[in-house]
Amino acid sequence: MATPAASQRPPQPPPQPSRGRPLRARTAWSGALIGVGIASFVDETVFHQLLHWHHFYDRSTPGVALVSDGLFHAFGWFAVVIGLVLVADLRHRAALVPRALVGGILAGTGAFQLYDGTVQHKLMGLHQIRYHVDLVPYDLTWNVLAVVFIGAGAGLLLGAARSPNSASGATS
Amino acid sequence: MHQQQDGRLALLAAGLALSGAVAYVLAASRLRRRGDRWSPLRDLSFTAGAAGLVAAALVAPPGGPFTAHMAQHLATGMAAPLLLVLGRPVTLALRSLPAGGHRALLAVLRSRPIGVLTRVPVAALLDVGGLWLLYRGPLFAAAHERPWLAALVQVHVFAAGLLFTSVVCALDPLPRRPGTVARSAALVGAGAAHAVLAKLLYAAPPPGTGFGAPDLAAAAELMYYGGDLVEIALAAVVGLRWYAASGRRLARERRRGARAEPPASASYGQ
């Protein structure tokens, strides 16, 4: 009795694993993690290490800003690694939504940059973007760019939420 | 006299690290002769960690006195523990020890002190809390004058680093298996505390000491960026372990799905 059932199976393709259910929200969150990581990486390498605009620690920073900065610094490295692992897992499940990923990355980058530029630099008084110059154009560029990133990311995320079948894994 | 005692303690530490590496390689080769699979990468990682400990004990790193001290601390408290833990020494010991030793090790692993120490917050607090006591309290200045206290501090830095790394990586069988979220939170929290401490050291030396400003700045940046490197490596271990577990879950779901799903014609037969 068992054998006929087994012999019926071959004509049917094995349960297709590469057509996963698109996991939009998870894709967007992994993108956001990568975005926060990218923003904190760019901040560290470009502005601290290459340009030397930011100070490592300008000695006037209050404790709360130092803690906030340290937390985001540690979280940034962690976020980029975990975000990439999540993307790998979504691809493995063929549940990645490319548009949601890009949207998440842009929104995450923008959100962190805006937080850095407003709360950390201005409200908490962490190191400034640059020293011995008029700060207004720097602050404006920094924060306007952040808002643009968030807007573009939000647009892509909305688009991904509207289009019904946008999951794609290893195959397009 | 201090110098001499320092030298003897350093030799002892180097000897212990070296014998640990020899024991590891002997146990691993015994496992392989028996036919078990044991990746040579684990041997490589463990022996590299032991070599790092030997180097930290015997070689005086370049730079100012505080920078040199910081390089030693990074090696003994972060880099070496990570390399040792990647070698899964407890797993190896459990597999290669004779029955009596195996039982004894299991008893130790299941004992109450180990159960408390391997709780995520306890391990994190011992590791980073110890650092804060050392650099923001009078401990550093006190250890500067007493070699035995300095040696004790080094042992604590290594042991706490090893404990924290084992708990975050969760590669060896620990009494409790903390979840990915708890281990991730501990990693980010400890990384943040480490970064904040590095920045504070940049501005002010440990109480009771008078290191030069350039030495202090170099040491603080070494601590900050060196800590980052190890944190990224730890995050990669946590992430890849989660990825592997998620892949196994997916494979299980597919197998179950393939079994539960009736053939297409079956529904018509009912």
Coordinates of C-alpha atoms in Angstrom, one line a residue:
Chain A
M1 CA 0.0 0.0 0.0
A2 CA 2.9 2.3 0.7
T3 CA 4.7 1.8 -2.5
P4 CA 2.0 3.1 -4.9
A5 CA 1.9 6.3 -2.9
A6 CA 5.6 6.6 -3.2
S7 CA 5.6 5.9 -6.9
Q8 CA 3.0 8.6 -7.4
R9 CA 5.3 11.2 -6.1
P10 CA 8.1 11.5 -8.7
P11 CA 6.1 13.2 -11.5
Q12 CA 5.4 16.0 -9.0
P13 CA 8.4 18.3 -8.5
P14 CA 9.7 18.3 -5.0
P15 CA 8.1 21.1 -2.9
Q16 CA 9.6 24.1 -4.5
P17 CA 11.8 25.7 -1.8
S18 CA 13.0 28.6 -4.0
R19 CA 9.6 30.3 -4.1
G20 CA 9.3 31.5 -0.6
R21 CA 6.7 33.8 0.8
P22 CA 8.1 37.4 0.5
L23 CA 9.1 38.6 4.0
R24 CA 8.8 42.4 3.4
A25 CA 8.9 43.5 7.0
R26 CA 11.9 41.4 7.8
T27 CA 13.7 42.6 4.7
A28 CA 13.1 46.2 5.6
W29 CA 14.4 45.7 9.1
S30 CA 17.5 44.0 7.9
G31 CA 18.0 46.9 5.5
A32 CA 17.6 49.3 8.3
L33 CA 20.2 47.5 10.4
I34 CA 22.7 47.7 7.5
G35 CA 21.8 51.3 6.9
V36 CA 22.5 52.3 10.6
G37 CA 25.8 50.3 10.3
I38 CA 26.8 52.1 7.0
A39 CA 26.0 55.5 8.5
S40 CA 28.1 54.8 11.6
F41 CA 30.9 53.3 9.5
V42 CA 31.0 56.3 7.1
D43 CA 31.0 58.6 10.2
E44 CA 33.9 56.7 11.7
T45 CA 36.1 56.3 8.6
V46 CA 35.4 59.4 6.6
F47 CA 34.9 62.1 9.2
H48 CA 37.0 60.8 12.0
Q49 CA 39.9 58.9 10.3
L50 CA 40.2 60.4 6.8
L51 CA 39.2 64.0 7.1
H52 CA 39.9 64.4 10.8
W53 CA 37.0 66.8 11.0
H54 CA 35.4 65.1 14.0
H55 CA 37.4 64.9 17.2
F56 CA 38.0 61.5 18.9
Y57 CA 36.8 63.1 22.1
D58 CA 36.8 66.9 22.5
R59 CA 36.9 66.8 26.4
S60 CA 33.8 69.0 26.7
T61 CA 31.4 66.2 25.9
P62 CA 28.9 65.5 28.7
G63 CA 28.5 62.0 30.0
V64 CA 25.1 61.3 28.5
A65 CA 26.3 62.1 24.9
L66 CA 29.3 59.9 25.5
V67 CA 27.1 57.0 26.5
S68 CA 24.7 57.6 23.6
D69 CA 27.7 57.7 21.2
G70 CA 29.3 54.6 22.6
L71 CA 26.0 52.7 22.4
F72 CA 25.5 53.7 18.8
H73 CA 29.1 53.0 17.9
A74 CA 28.9 49.5 19.3
F75 CA 25.5 48.9 17.8
G76 CA 26.6 50.1 14.4
W77 CA 29.2 47.4 14.0
F78 CA 26.9 44.8 15.4
A79 CA 24.0 46.0 13.1
V80 CA 25.9 45.8 9.9
V81 CA 27.0 42.2 10.6
I82 CA 23.6 41.0 11.7
G83 CA 21.9 42.9 8.9
L84 CA 24.1 41.1 6.3
V85 CA 23.4 37.7 8.0
L86 CA 19.7 38.4 7.9
V87 CA 19.9 39.2 4.2
A88 CA 21.8 36.0 3.6
D89 CA 19.0 34.1 5.4
L90 CA 16.3 35.8 3.5
R91 CA 18.0 34.9 0.2
H92 CA 18.3 31.3 1.5
R93 CA 14.5 31.4 2.0
A94 CA 14.0 33.2 -1.3
A95 CA 12.0 35.7 0.7
L96 CA 14.1 38.8 0.0
V97 CA 12.2 41.9 -1.4
P98 CA 14.9 44.0 -3.1
R99 CA 13.0 47.2 -3.0
A100 CA 12.2 46.9 0.7
L101 CA 15.9 46.1 1.3
V102 CA 17.1 49.3 -0.5
G103 CA 14.4 51.3 1.2
G104 CA 15.3 50.0 4.6
I105 CA 19.0 50.8 4.0
L106 CA 18.2 54.4 3.0
A107 CA 15.8 54.9 5.8
G108 CA 18.2 53.4 8.4
T109 CA 21.1 55.5 7.1
G110 CA 19.0 58.7 7.1
A111 CA 17.5 58.0 10.6
F112 CA 20.9 57.5 12.2
Q113 CA 22.4 60.5 10.5
L114 CA 19.5 62.7 11.6
Y115 CA 19.8 61.4 15.1
D116 CA 23.6 62.0 15.1
G117 CA 23.2 65.5 13.5
T118 CA 20.3 66.7 15.8
V119 CA 20.2 64.9 19.1
Q120 CA 23.9 63.9 19.5
H121 CA 25.7 66.9 18.0
K122 CA 23.2 69.6 19.0
L123 CA 21.0 68.6 21.9
M124 CA 23.6 66.5 23.8
G125 CA 26.6 68.5 22.7
L126 CA 28.8 65.6 21.4
H127 CA 31.7 66.6 19.2
Q128 CA 30.8 68.9 16.3
I129 CA 31.0 68.1 12.6
R130 CA 34.0 70.4 12.1
Y131 CA 35.9 72.9 14.2
H132 CA 37.0 76.5 13.7
V133 CA 34.5 77.1 10.9
D134 CA 31.0 78.4 10.5
L135 CA 28.9 75.3 11.4
V136 CA 25.6 76.3 9.8
P137 CA 26.2 75.1 6.3
Y138 CA 27.7 71.8 7.6
D139 CA 24.8 71.2 9.9
L140 CA 22.3 72.0 7.2
T141 CA 23.9 69.8 4.6
W142 CA 24.2 66.9 7.1
N143 CA 20.6 67.0 8.3
V144 CA 19.0 67.9 4.9
L145 CA 20.8 64.9 3.4
A146 CA 19.5 62.8 6.2
V147 CA 15.9 63.8 5.5
V148 CA 16.4 63.1 1.8
F149 CA 17.6 59.6 2.6
I150 CA 14.7 59.0 4.9
G151 CA 12.2 60.3 2.3
A152 CA 13.7 58.2 -0.5
G153 CA 13.7 55.1 1.8
A154 CA 10.1 55.7 2.9
G155 CA 9.1 56.0 -0.8
L156 CA 10.7 52.7 -1.7
L157 CA 9.3 51.0 1.4
L158 CA 5.7 52.2 0.5
G159 CA 6.3 51.0 -3.1
A160 CA 7.4 47.6 -1.9
A161 CA 4.4 47.3 0.4
R162 CA 2.0 48.1 -2.5
S163 CA 3.4 45.8 -5.2
P164 CA 2.1 42.3 -4.4
N165 CA 4.7 39.8 -5.7
S166 CA 8.1 41.3 -5.4
A167 CA 9.9 38.5 -3.7
S168 CA 13.1 37.4 -5.4
G169 CA 15.8 35.1 -4.1
A170 CA 18.8 33.7 -6.0
T171 CA 16.7 33.8 -9.2
S172 CA 15.0 37.1 -10.3
Chain B
M1 CA 63.3 42.7 42.8
H2 CA 60.0 43.6 41.3
Q3 CA 61.5 43.0 37.8
Q4 CA 62.7 39.5 38.8
Q5 CA 59.3 38.5 40.3
D6 CA 57.5 40.0 37.2
G7 CA 59.8 37.9 35.0
R8 CA 59.1 34.7 36.9
L9 CA 55.3 35.3 36.8
A10 CA 55.5 36.0 33.1
L11 CA 57.4 32.8 32.5
L12 CA 54.8 30.9 34.5
A13 CA 52.0 32.4 32.5
A14 CA 53.8 31.6 29.2
G15 CA 54.4 28.1 30.3
L16 CA 50.8 27.5 31.2
A17 CA 49.6 28.8 27.8
L18 CA 52.1 26.7 26.0
S19 CA 51.1 23.5 27.9
G20 CA 47.5 24.3 27.2
A21 CA 48.3 24.4 23.5
V22 CA 50.2 21.2 23.6
A23 CA 47.4 19.4 25.5
Y24 CA 44.9 20.7 22.9
V25 CA 46.9 19.4 19.9
L26 CA 47.5 16.0 21.6
A27 CA 43.8 15.6 22.4
A28 CA 42.7 16.7 18.9
S29 CA 45.1 14.3 17.2
R30 CA 43.9 11.5 19.5
L31 CA 40.3 12.3 18.3
R32 CA 41.4 12.2 14.7
R33 CA 43.2 8.9 15.1
R34 CA 39.9 7.5 16.6
G35 CA 38.2 8.6 13.4
D36 CA 36.3 11.7 14.7
R37 CA 36.2 14.8 12.5
W38 CA 37.9 17.8 14.1
S39 CA 38.7 20.7 11.8
P40 CA 42.4 21.7 11.8
L41 CA 41.2 25.3 11.8
R42 CA 40.2 24.8 15.4
D43 CA 43.7 23.6 16.2
L44 CA 45.1 26.6 14.4
S45 CA 42.8 29.0 16.2
F46 CA 43.5 27.6 19.7
T47 CA 47.3 27.5 19.2
A48 CA 47.2 31.1 17.8
G49 CA 45.3 32.2 20.9
A50 CA 47.9 30.4 23.2
A51 CA 50.7 32.0 21.1
G52 CA 49.1 35.4 21.7
L53 CA 49.1 34.8 25.4
V54 CA 52.8 33.7 25.4
A55 CA 53.7 36.8 23.3
A56 CA 51.7 39.1 25.7
A57 CA 53.5 37.6 28.7
L58 CA 57.0 37.8 27.3
V59 CA 57.2 40.5 24.7
A60 CA 57.1 44.2 25.7
P61 CA 55.0 45.9 23.0
P62 CA 56.4 49.2 21.5
G63 CA 55.0 52.6 22.5
G64 CA 54.6 54.5 25.8
P65 CA 54.1 52.5 29.0
F66 CA 50.3 52.9 29.0
T67 CA 50.0 52.0 25.3
A68 CA 52.1 48.9 25.9
H69 CA 49.9 48.0 28.9
M70 CA 46.8 48.4 26.7
A71 CA 48.2 46.3 23.9
Q72 CA 48.8 43.5 26.4
H73 CA 45.3 43.9 27.8
L74 CA 43.8 43.7 24.4
A75 CA 45.7 40.5 23.6
T76 CA 45.0 38.8 26.9
G77 CA 41.5 40.0 27.5
M78 CA 39.9 40.0 24.1
A79 CA 42.0 38.6 21.1
A80 CA 43.4 35.5 22.8
P81 CA 40.1 34.5 24.5
L82 CA 38.3 34.8 21.1
L83 CA 40.9 32.5 19.4
L84 CA 40.8 30.0 22.2
V85 CA 37.0 29.9 22.3
L86 CA 36.8 29.3 18.5
G87 CA 38.8 26.2 19.1
R88 CA 36.0 24.8 21.3
P89 CA 38.3 23.5 24.0
V90 CA 35.5 22.2 26.3
T91 CA 33.9 20.2 23.5
L92 CA 37.3 18.7 22.8
A93 CA 38.0 17.9 26.4
L94 CA 34.5 16.2 26.8
R95 CA 35.2 14.1 23.7
S96 CA 38.8 13.1 24.4
L97 CA 38.9 12.7 28.2
P98 CA 38.6 9.1 29.6
A99 CA 35.3 8.3 31.3
G100 CA 36.4 9.4 34.8
G101 CA 37.7 12.8 33.6
H102 CA 34.6 13.2 31.4
R103 CA 32.3 12.7 34.4
A104 CA 34.4 15.1 36.5
L105 CA 34.3 17.8 33.8
L106 CA 30.5 17.4 33.4
A107 CA 30.1 17.7 37.1
V108 CA 32.1 21.0 37.0
L109 CA 30.0 22.3 34.1
R110 CA 26.8 21.5 35.9
S111 CA 28.0 22.9 39.2
R112 CA 26.2 25.9 40.8
P113 CA 29.2 28.4 40.5
I114 CA 29.5 27.7 36.8
G115 CA 25.8 28.0 36.4
V116 CA 25.9 31.5 38.0
L117 CA 29.1 32.6 36.2
T118 CA 27.7 31.7 32.7
R119 CA 24.6 33.8 33.1
V120 CA 24.9 36.5 30.4
P121 CA 24.6 39.6 32.7
V122 CA 27.1 38.1 35.2
A123 CA 29.7 37.4 32.6
A124 CA 29.3 40.8 31.0
L125 CA 29.5 42.6 34.4
L126 CA 32.6 40.6 35.5
D127 CA 34.3 41.5 32.2
V128 CA 33.5 45.2 31.7
G129 CA 32.8 46.0 35.3
G130 CA 36.3 44.8 36.2
L131 CA 37.8 47.1 33.5
W132 CA 35.9 50.1 35.0
L133 CA 37.2 49.3 38.5
L134 CA 40.7 49.0 37.1
Y135 CA 40.8 52.2 35.1
R136 CA 38.4 54.5 37.0
G137 CA 39.2 53.3 40.6
P138 CA 42.5 53.2 42.6
L139 CA 43.2 49.6 41.5
F140 CA 45.5 50.5 38.7
A141 CA 47.8 52.7 40.8
A142 CA 47.8 50.0 43.6
A143 CA 48.7 47.2 41.1
H144 CA 51.5 49.4 39.8
E145 CA 53.3 49.0 43.2
R146 CA 52.4 45.4 44.0
P147 CA 53.4 42.8 41.4
W148 CA 51.2 40.1 42.9
L149 CA 48.2 42.4 42.5
A150 CA 49.2 43.2 39.0
A151 CA 49.4 39.5 38.2
L152 CA 46.0 39.0 39.8
V153 CA 44.5 41.7 37.7
Q154 CA 46.0 40.1 34.5
V155 CA 44.5 36.8 35.5
H156 CA 41.1 38.4 36.1
V157 CA 41.3 40.2 32.7
F158 CA 42.0 37.0 31.0
A159 CA 39.5 34.8 32.9
A160 CA 36.7 37.4 32.6
G161 CA 37.5 37.9 28.9
L162 CA 37.4 34.1 28.3
L163 CA 34.1 33.7 30.3
F164 CA 32.4 36.6 28.4
T165 CA 33.6 35.4 25.0
S166 CA 32.5 31.8 25.7
V167 CA 29.0 33.0 26.8
V168 CA 28.6 35.3 23.8
C169 CA 29.8 32.8 21.3
A170 CA 28.1 29.8 22.9
L171 CA 30.2 27.4 20.9
D172 CA 31.0 25.0 23.8
P173 CA 28.2 23.2 25.8
L174 CA 27.4 25.6 28.7
P175 CA 25.0 24.7 31.5
R176 CA 22.4 27.1 30.0
R177 CA 22.1 28.1 26.4
P178 CA 21.3 31.8 26.4
G179 CA 19.3 33.0 23.4
T180 CA 20.7 35.0 20.5
V181 CA 18.9 38.2 21.6
A182 CA 20.4 38.1 25.1
R183 CA 23.9 37.4 23.8
S184 CA 23.6 40.1 21.2
A185 CA 22.4 42.6 23.8
A186 CA 25.3 41.7 26.1
L187 CA 27.7 42.2 23.2
V188 CA 26.4 45.6 22.3
G189 CA 26.2 46.7 25.9
A190 CA 29.7 45.6 26.7
G191 CA 31.0 47.1 23.4
A192 CA 29.4 50.4 24.4
A193 CA 30.8 50.4 27.9
H194 CA 34.2 49.6 26.4
A195 CA 34.0 52.5 23.9
V196 CA 32.9 54.9 26.6
L197 CA 35.7 53.9 28.9
A198 CA 38.2 54.3 26.1
K199 CA 37.1 57.9 25.5
L200 CA 37.2 58.7 29.2
L201 CA 40.8 57.3 29.3
Y202 CA 41.6 59.6 26.4
A203 CA 40.8 62.6 28.6
A204 CA 42.0 61.4 32.0
P205 CA 44.5 58.7 33.2
P206 CA 43.5 56.1 35.8
P207 CA 43.4 57.9 39.2
G208 CA 46.8 58.1 40.9
T209 CA 48.9 57.7 37.7
G210 CA 50.6 60.3 35.5
F211 CA 50.9 59.0 32.0
G212 CA 51.8 61.6 29.3
A213 CA 49.0 62.9 27.2
P214 CA 50.3 61.4 23.9
D215 CA 50.7 58.0 25.5
L216 CA 47.2 58.2 27.0
A217 CA 45.7 59.2 23.6
A218 CA 47.4 56.4 21.8
A219 CA 46.4 53.9 24.4
A220 CA 42.7 55.1 24.3
E221 CA 42.5 54.9 20.6
L222 CA 44.1 51.4 20.6
M223 CA 41.5 50.3 23.1
Y224 CA 38.7 51.9 21.1
Y225 CA 39.5 50.5 17.7
G226 CA 41.1 47.3 18.9
G227 CA 37.9 46.6 20.9
D228 CA 35.9 47.3 17.7
L229 CA 37.8 44.7 15.7
V230 CA 37.1 42.0 18.3
E231 CA 33.5 43.1 18.6
I232 CA 33.0 42.7 14.9
A233 CA 34.5 39.3 15.0
L234 CA 32.2 38.3 18.0
A235 CA 29.2 39.7 16.1
A236 CA 30.1 37.6 13.1
V237 CA 30.3 34.5 15.3
V238 CA 26.8 35.3 16.8
G239 CA 25.4 36.0 13.4
L240 CA 26.8 33.0 11.6
R241 CA 25.6 30.7 14.4
W242 CA 22.1 32.1 14.1
Y243 CA 22.3 31.7 10.3
A244 CA 23.3 28.1 10.6
A245 CA 20.5 27.4 13.1
S246 CA 18.0 29.2 10.9
G247 CA 19.1 27.1 7.9
R248 CA 18.6 23.9 10.0
R249 CA 15.2 25.1 11.0
L250 CA 14.3 25.8 7.4
A251 CA 15.5 22.3 6.3
R252 CA 13.4 20.7 9.0
E253 CA 10.3 22.7 8.0
R254 CA 10.8 21.6 4.4
R255 CA 11.2 18.0 5.3
R256 CA 8.1 18.1 7.5
G257 CA 6.2 20.0 4.7
A258 CA 7.2 17.3 2.1
R259 CA 6.0 14.6 4.4
A260 CA 2.7 16.3 5.5
E261 CA 1.8 17.4 2.0
P262 CA -0.4 14.8 0.5
P263 CA 0.1 13.9 -3.2
A264 CA -2.1 16.1 -5.4
S265 CA -4.4 13.3 -6.4
A266 CA -5.1 12.2 -2.8
S267 CA -7.8 14.9 -2.2
Y268 CA -9.8 13.7 -5.1
G269 CA -9.8 10.1 -3.7
Q270 CA -11.5 11.1 -0.4

